[in-house]
Short mmCIF file of C-alpha atoms in Angstrom, two decimals:
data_model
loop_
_atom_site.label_atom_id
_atom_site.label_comp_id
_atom_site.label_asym_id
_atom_site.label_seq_id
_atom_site.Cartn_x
_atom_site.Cartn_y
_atom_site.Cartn_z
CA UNK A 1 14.43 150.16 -28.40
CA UNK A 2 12.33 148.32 -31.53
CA UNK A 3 14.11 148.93 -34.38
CA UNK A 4 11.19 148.32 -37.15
CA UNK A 5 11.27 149.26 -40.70
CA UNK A 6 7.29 149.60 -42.64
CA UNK A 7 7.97 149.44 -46.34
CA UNK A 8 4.67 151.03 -47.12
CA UNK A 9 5.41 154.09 -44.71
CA UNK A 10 9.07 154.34 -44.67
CA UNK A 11 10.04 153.60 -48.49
CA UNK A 12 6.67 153.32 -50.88
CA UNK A 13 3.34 151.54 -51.25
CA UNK A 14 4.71 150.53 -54.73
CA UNK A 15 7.97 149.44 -54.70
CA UNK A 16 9.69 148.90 -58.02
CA UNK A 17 12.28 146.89 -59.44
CA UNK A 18 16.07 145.91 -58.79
CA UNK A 19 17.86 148.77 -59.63
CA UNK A 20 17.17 152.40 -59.89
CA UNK A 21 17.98 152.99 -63.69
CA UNK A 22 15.07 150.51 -64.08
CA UNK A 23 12.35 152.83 -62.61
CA UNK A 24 11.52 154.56 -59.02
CA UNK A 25 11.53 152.77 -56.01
CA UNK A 26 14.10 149.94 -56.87
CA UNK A 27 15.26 147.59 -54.03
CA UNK A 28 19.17 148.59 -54.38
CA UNK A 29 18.04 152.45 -53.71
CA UNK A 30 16.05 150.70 -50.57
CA UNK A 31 18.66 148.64 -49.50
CA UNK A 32 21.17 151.30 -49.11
CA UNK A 33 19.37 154.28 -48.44
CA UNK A 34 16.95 152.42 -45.70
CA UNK A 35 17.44 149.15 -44.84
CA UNK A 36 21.79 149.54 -43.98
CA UNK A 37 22.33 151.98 -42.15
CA UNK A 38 19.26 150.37 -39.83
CA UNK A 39 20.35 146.90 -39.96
CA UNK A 40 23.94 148.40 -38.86
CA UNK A 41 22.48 150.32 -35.90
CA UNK A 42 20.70 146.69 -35.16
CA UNK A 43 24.04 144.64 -35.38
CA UNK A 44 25.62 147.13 -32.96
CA UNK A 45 22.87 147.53 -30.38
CA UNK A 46 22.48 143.53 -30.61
CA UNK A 47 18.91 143.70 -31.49
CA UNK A 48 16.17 142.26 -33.90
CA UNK A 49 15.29 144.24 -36.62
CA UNK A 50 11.64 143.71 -38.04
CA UNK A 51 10.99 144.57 -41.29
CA UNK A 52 6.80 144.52 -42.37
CA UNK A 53 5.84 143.90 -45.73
CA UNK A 54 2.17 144.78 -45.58
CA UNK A 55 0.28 147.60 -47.20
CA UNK A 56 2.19 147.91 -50.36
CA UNK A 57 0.76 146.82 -53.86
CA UNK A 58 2.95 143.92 -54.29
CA UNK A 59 6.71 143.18 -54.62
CA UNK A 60 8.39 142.04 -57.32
CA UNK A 61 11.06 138.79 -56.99
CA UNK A 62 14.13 141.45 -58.32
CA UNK A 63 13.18 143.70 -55.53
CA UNK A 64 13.06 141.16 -52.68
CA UNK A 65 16.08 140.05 -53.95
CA UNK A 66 18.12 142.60 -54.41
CA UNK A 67 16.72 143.71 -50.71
CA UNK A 68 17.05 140.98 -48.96
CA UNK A 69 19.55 139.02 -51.13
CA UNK A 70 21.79 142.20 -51.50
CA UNK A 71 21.97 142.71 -47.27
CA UNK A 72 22.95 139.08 -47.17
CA UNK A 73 26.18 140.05 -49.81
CA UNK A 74 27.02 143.26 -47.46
CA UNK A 75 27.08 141.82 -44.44
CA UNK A 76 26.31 137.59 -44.28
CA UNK A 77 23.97 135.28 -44.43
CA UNK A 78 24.01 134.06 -40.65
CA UNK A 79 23.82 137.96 -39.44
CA UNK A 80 21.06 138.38 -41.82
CA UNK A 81 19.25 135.37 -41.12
CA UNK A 82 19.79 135.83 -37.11
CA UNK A 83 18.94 139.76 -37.08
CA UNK A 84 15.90 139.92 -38.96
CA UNK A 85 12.48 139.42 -38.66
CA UNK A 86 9.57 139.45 -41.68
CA UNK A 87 6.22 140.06 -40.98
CA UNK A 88 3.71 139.91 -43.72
CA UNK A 89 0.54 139.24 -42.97
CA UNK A 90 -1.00 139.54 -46.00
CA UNK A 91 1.54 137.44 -48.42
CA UNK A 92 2.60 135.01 -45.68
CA UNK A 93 4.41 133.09 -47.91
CA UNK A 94 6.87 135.99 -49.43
CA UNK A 95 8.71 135.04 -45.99
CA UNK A 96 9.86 131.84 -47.19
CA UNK A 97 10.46 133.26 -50.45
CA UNK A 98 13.08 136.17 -48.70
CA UNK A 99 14.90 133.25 -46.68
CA UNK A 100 15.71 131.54 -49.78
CA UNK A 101 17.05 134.80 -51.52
CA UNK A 102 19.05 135.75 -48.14
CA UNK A 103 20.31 131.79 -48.05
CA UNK A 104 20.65 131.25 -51.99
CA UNK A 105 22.94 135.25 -51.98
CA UNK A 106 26.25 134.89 -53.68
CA UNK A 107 28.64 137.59 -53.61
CA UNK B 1 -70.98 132.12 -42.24
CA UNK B 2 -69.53 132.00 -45.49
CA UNK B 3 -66.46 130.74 -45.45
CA UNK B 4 -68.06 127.67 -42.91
CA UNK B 5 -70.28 126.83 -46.02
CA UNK B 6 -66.82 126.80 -48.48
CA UNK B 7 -65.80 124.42 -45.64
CA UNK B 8 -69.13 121.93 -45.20
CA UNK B 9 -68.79 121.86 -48.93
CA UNK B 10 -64.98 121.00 -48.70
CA UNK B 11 -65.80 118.10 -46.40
CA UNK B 12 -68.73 116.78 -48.59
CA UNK B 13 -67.00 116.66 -51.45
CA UNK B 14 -63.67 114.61 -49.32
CA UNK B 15 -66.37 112.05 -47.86
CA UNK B 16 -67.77 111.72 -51.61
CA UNK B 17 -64.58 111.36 -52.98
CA UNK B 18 -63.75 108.64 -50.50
CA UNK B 19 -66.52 106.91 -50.86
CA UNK B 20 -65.89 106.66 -54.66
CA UNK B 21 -62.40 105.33 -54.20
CA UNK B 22 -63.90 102.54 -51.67
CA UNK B 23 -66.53 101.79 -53.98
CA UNK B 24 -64.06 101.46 -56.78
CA UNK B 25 -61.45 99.66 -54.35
CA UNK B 26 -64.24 96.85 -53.25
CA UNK B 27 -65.48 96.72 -56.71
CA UNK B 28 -61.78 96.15 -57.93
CA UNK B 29 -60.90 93.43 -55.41
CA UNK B 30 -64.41 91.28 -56.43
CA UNK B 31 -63.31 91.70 -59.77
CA UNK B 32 -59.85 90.02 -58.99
CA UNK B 33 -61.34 87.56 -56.81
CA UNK B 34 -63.81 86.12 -59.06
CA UNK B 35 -61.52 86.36 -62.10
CA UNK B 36 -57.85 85.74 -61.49
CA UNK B 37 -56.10 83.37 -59.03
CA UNK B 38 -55.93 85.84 -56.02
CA UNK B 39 -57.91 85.46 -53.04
CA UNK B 40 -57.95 88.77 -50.66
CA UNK B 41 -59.16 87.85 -46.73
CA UNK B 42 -62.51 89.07 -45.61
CA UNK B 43 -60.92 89.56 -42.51
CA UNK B 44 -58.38 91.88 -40.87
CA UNK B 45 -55.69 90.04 -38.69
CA UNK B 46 -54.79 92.40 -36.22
CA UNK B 47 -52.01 90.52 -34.37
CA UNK B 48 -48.58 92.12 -34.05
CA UNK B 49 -45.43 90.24 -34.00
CA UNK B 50 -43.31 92.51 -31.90
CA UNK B 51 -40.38 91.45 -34.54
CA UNK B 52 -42.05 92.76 -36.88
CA UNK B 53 -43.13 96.19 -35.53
CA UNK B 54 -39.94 96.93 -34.48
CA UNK B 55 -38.48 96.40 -37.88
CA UNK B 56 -41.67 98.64 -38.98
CA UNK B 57 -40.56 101.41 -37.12
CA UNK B 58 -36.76 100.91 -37.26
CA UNK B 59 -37.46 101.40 -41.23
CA UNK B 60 -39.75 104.60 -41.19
CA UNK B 61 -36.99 105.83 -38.40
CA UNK B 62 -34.41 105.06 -41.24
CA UNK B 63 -36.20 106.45 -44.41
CA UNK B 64 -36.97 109.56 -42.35
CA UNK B 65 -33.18 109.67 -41.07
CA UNK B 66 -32.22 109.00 -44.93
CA UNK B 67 -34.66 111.87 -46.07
CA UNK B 68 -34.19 114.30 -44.13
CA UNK B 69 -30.67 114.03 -42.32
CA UNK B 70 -28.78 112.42 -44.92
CA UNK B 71 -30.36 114.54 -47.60
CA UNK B 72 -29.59 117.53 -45.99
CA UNK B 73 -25.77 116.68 -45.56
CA UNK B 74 -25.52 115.91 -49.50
CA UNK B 75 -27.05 118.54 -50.56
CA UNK B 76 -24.71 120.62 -48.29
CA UNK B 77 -22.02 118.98 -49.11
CA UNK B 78 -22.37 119.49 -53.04
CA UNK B 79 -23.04 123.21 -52.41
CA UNK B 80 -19.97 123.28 -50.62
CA UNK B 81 -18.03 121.29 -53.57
CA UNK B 82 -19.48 123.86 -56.36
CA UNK B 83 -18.75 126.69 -54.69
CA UNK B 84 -15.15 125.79 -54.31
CA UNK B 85 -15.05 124.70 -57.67
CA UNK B 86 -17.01 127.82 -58.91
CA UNK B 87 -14.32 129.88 -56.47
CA UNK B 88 -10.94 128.04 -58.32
CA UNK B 89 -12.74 128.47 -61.68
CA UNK B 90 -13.14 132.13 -60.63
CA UNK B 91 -9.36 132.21 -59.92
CA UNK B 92 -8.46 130.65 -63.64
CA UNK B 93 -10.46 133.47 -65.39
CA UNK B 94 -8.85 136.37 -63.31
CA UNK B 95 -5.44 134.35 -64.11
CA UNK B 96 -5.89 134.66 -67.81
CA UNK B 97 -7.38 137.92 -67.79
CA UNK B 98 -4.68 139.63 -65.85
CA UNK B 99 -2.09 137.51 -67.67
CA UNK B 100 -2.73 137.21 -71.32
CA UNK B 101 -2.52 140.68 -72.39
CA UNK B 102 0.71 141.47 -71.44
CA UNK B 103 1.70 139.52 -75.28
CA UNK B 104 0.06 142.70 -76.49
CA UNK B 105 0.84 145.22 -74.48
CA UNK B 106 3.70 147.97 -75.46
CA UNK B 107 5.29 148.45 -72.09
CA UNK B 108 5.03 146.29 -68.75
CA UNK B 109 4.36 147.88 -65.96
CA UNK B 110 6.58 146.84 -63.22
CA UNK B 111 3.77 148.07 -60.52
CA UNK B 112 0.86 146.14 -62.22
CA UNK B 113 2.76 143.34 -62.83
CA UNK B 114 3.77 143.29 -58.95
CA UNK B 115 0.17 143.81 -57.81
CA UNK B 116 -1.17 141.39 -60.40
CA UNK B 117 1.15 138.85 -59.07
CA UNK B 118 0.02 139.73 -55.65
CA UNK B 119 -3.63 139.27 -56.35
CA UNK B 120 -3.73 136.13 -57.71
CA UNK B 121 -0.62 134.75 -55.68
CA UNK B 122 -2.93 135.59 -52.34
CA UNK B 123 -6.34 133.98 -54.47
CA UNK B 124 -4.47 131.22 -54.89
CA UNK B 125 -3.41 130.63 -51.29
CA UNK B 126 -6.72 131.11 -50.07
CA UNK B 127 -8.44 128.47 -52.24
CA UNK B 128 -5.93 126.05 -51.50
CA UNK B 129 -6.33 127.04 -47.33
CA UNK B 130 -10.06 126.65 -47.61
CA UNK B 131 -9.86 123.34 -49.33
CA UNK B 132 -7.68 121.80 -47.31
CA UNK B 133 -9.22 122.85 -43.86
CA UNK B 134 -12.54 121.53 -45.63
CA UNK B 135 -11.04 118.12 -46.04
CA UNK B 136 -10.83 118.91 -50.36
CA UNK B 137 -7.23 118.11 -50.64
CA UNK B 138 -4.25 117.39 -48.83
CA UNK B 139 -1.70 120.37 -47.85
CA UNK B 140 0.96 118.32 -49.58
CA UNK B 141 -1.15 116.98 -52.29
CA UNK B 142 0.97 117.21 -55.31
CA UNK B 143 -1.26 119.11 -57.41
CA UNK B 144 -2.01 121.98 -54.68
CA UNK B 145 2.27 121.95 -54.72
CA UNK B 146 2.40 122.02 -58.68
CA UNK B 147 -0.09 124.82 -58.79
CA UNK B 148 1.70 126.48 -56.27
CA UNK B 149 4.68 126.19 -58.02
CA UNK B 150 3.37 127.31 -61.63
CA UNK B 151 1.54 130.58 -59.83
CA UNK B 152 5.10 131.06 -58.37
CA UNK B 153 6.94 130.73 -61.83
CA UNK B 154 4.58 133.61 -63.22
CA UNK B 155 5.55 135.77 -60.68
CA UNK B 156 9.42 135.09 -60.70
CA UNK B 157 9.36 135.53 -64.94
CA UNK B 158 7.51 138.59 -65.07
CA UNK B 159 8.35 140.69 -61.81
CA UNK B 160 12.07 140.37 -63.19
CA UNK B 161 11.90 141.59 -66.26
CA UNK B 162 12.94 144.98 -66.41
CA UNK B 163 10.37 147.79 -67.73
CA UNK B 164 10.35 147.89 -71.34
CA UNK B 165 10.26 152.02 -71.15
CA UNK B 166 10.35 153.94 -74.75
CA UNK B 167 13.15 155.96 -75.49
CA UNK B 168 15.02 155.03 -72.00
CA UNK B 169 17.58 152.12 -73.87
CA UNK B 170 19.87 152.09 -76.80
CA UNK B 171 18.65 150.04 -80.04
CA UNK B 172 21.00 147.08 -78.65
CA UNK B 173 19.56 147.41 -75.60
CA UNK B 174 16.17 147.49 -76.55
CA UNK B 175 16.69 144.73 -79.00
CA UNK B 176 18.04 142.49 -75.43
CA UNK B 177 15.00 143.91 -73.14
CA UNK B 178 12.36 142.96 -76.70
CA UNK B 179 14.06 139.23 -76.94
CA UNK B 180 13.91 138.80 -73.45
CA UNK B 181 10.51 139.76 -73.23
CA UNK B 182 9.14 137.70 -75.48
CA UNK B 183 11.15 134.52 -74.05
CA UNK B 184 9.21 135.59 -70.83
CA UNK B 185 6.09 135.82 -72.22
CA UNK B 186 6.18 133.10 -74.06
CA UNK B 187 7.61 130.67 -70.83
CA UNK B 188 4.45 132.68 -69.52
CA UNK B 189 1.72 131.55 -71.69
CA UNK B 190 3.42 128.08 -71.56
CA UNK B 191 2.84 128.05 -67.99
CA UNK B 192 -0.73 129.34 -68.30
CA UNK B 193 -1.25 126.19 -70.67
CA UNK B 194 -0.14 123.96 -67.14
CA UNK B 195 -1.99 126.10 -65.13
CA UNK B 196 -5.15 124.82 -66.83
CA UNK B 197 -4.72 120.99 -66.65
CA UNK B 198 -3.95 121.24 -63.05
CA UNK B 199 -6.57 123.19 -62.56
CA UNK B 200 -8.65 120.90 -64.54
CA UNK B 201 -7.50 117.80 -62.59
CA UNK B 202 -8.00 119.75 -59.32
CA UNK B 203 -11.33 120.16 -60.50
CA UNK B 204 -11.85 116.71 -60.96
CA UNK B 205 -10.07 115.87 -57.85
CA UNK B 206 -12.29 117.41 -55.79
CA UNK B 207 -15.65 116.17 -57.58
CA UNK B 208 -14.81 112.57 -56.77
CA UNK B 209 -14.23 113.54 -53.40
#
């Protein structure tokens, strides 16, 4: 089974900010409504779990961080780094950005 | 029948002309001949020294080579280099038009600011691709990394500032989110100001080639 989470179709095509008293769409209301209980589901069946970034109108750095930086502080940095995969096609470099945020999370 | 007269006349009026300038040319060389120092021959030499014809045609070989071949390249090559500059100059102007009137604006738009950021992030990345694949610049060079780096910075400042919403904060709150706004806005513009040399010494970068 693929386990493969679409920001733009699962969550929004315009994702907001860090956390949800600072507007719709934050990356904390993400991260735990979305992106856990998949990731756990991953962990358990042993399996990658690809995350695409394309289609949206942009990210912001407090919601990739709080996404990606926030899974890291969950669970850790080695499941998270060894778990997931990025695509984004369209902002290739946001992938680099994420692995610092998931490598740079402090608890 | 017409049109073959236009022509006789055409031809007349060549084989006059000619004759004028050979008149003039043989009238010109007496003149030189009986009044300066210069002799011309009254005879043609039509020997070849192979030498010589070979260099003859190795030279009109070269200026057509150097005319036509070599022309073409520059020329290409200089459209190339101003449309890459006109494309990073391009970049600049939607840089400062997307980014200098959030000083004035009321409330930020988190959304706008994200696909702002986006926009010009992905510009940026493209210019810098398509000058380094066209030999422009190095990947590494450290201006394409400073540039880089600044168009990061923007993003990172402004796409983690919370929205400055009316009515949503306390008066202490508010007074936080203004301060911290303007600290952004300001490191903003400052970074704007950077933006602009390197862009200016990219410019000049990739003029000299």
């Amino acid at each position: 089974m693929e386990y493969k989470i679409k920001i733009a179709e699962v969550f929004s095509i315009s994702p907001g900010s860090r956390h949800p008293d600072e507007g719709d769409y934050s990356g904390q209301e993400f991260r735990e409504k979305i992106l856990i209980p998949m990731f756990r589901k991953c962990l358990n069946a042993k399996q990658f779990l690809t995350i695409d970034l394309d289609g949206t109108l942009g990210y912001g750095t407090s919601f990739l961080e709080e996404v990606f930086g926030g899974l890291a502080r969950e669970f850790t940095v080695d499941e998270v780094l060894n778990h997931i995969k990025i695509i984004s096609n369209e902002e290739d470099y946001l992938i680099d950005d994420i692995k610092e945020y998931i490598k740079d999370a402090k608890g | 029948m017409l049109k073959d007269r236009k022509t006789l006349k055409d031809w007349a009026l060549r084989i006059l002309i000619g004759i004028i300038i050979f008149g003039a040319g043989f009238y010109s060389k007496c003149l030189i001949d009986q009044h300066t120092i210069i002799k011309f021959s009254d005879t043609i030499n039509w020997e070849a020294n192979p030498l010589e014809l070979l260099s003859l045609i190795v030279t009109i070989l070269l200026a057509i080579y150097v005319t036509r071949t070599l022309g073409k390249r520059n020329e290409s090559e200089k459209v190339e280099t101003e449309l890459l500059i006109n494309y990073i100059l391009g970049f600049k102007k939607d840089l400062l038009e997307r980014f200098d009137s959030i000083s004035t604006e009321r409330n930020i738009e988190q959304v706008k600011l994200n696909s702002d950021c986006k926009i010009i992030r992905k510009r940026l990345h493209s210019i810098i691709s398509l000058a380094v694949e066209n030999g422009y610049v190095d990947r590494n060079d450290n201006l394409v990394n400073s540039l880089k780096d600044e168009v990061t910075n923007i993003w990172e400042t402004l796409t983690d500032t919370p929205p400055l919403i009316d009515g949503s904060a306390s008066k202490e709150v508010t007074d936080g989110i203004a301060t911290l706004r303007a600290d952004k806005i300001s490191k903003v513009e400052n970074i704007i100001i950077e933006i602009e040399k390197i862009v200016f010494n990219l410019i000049l970068k990739i003029n000299k080639g």
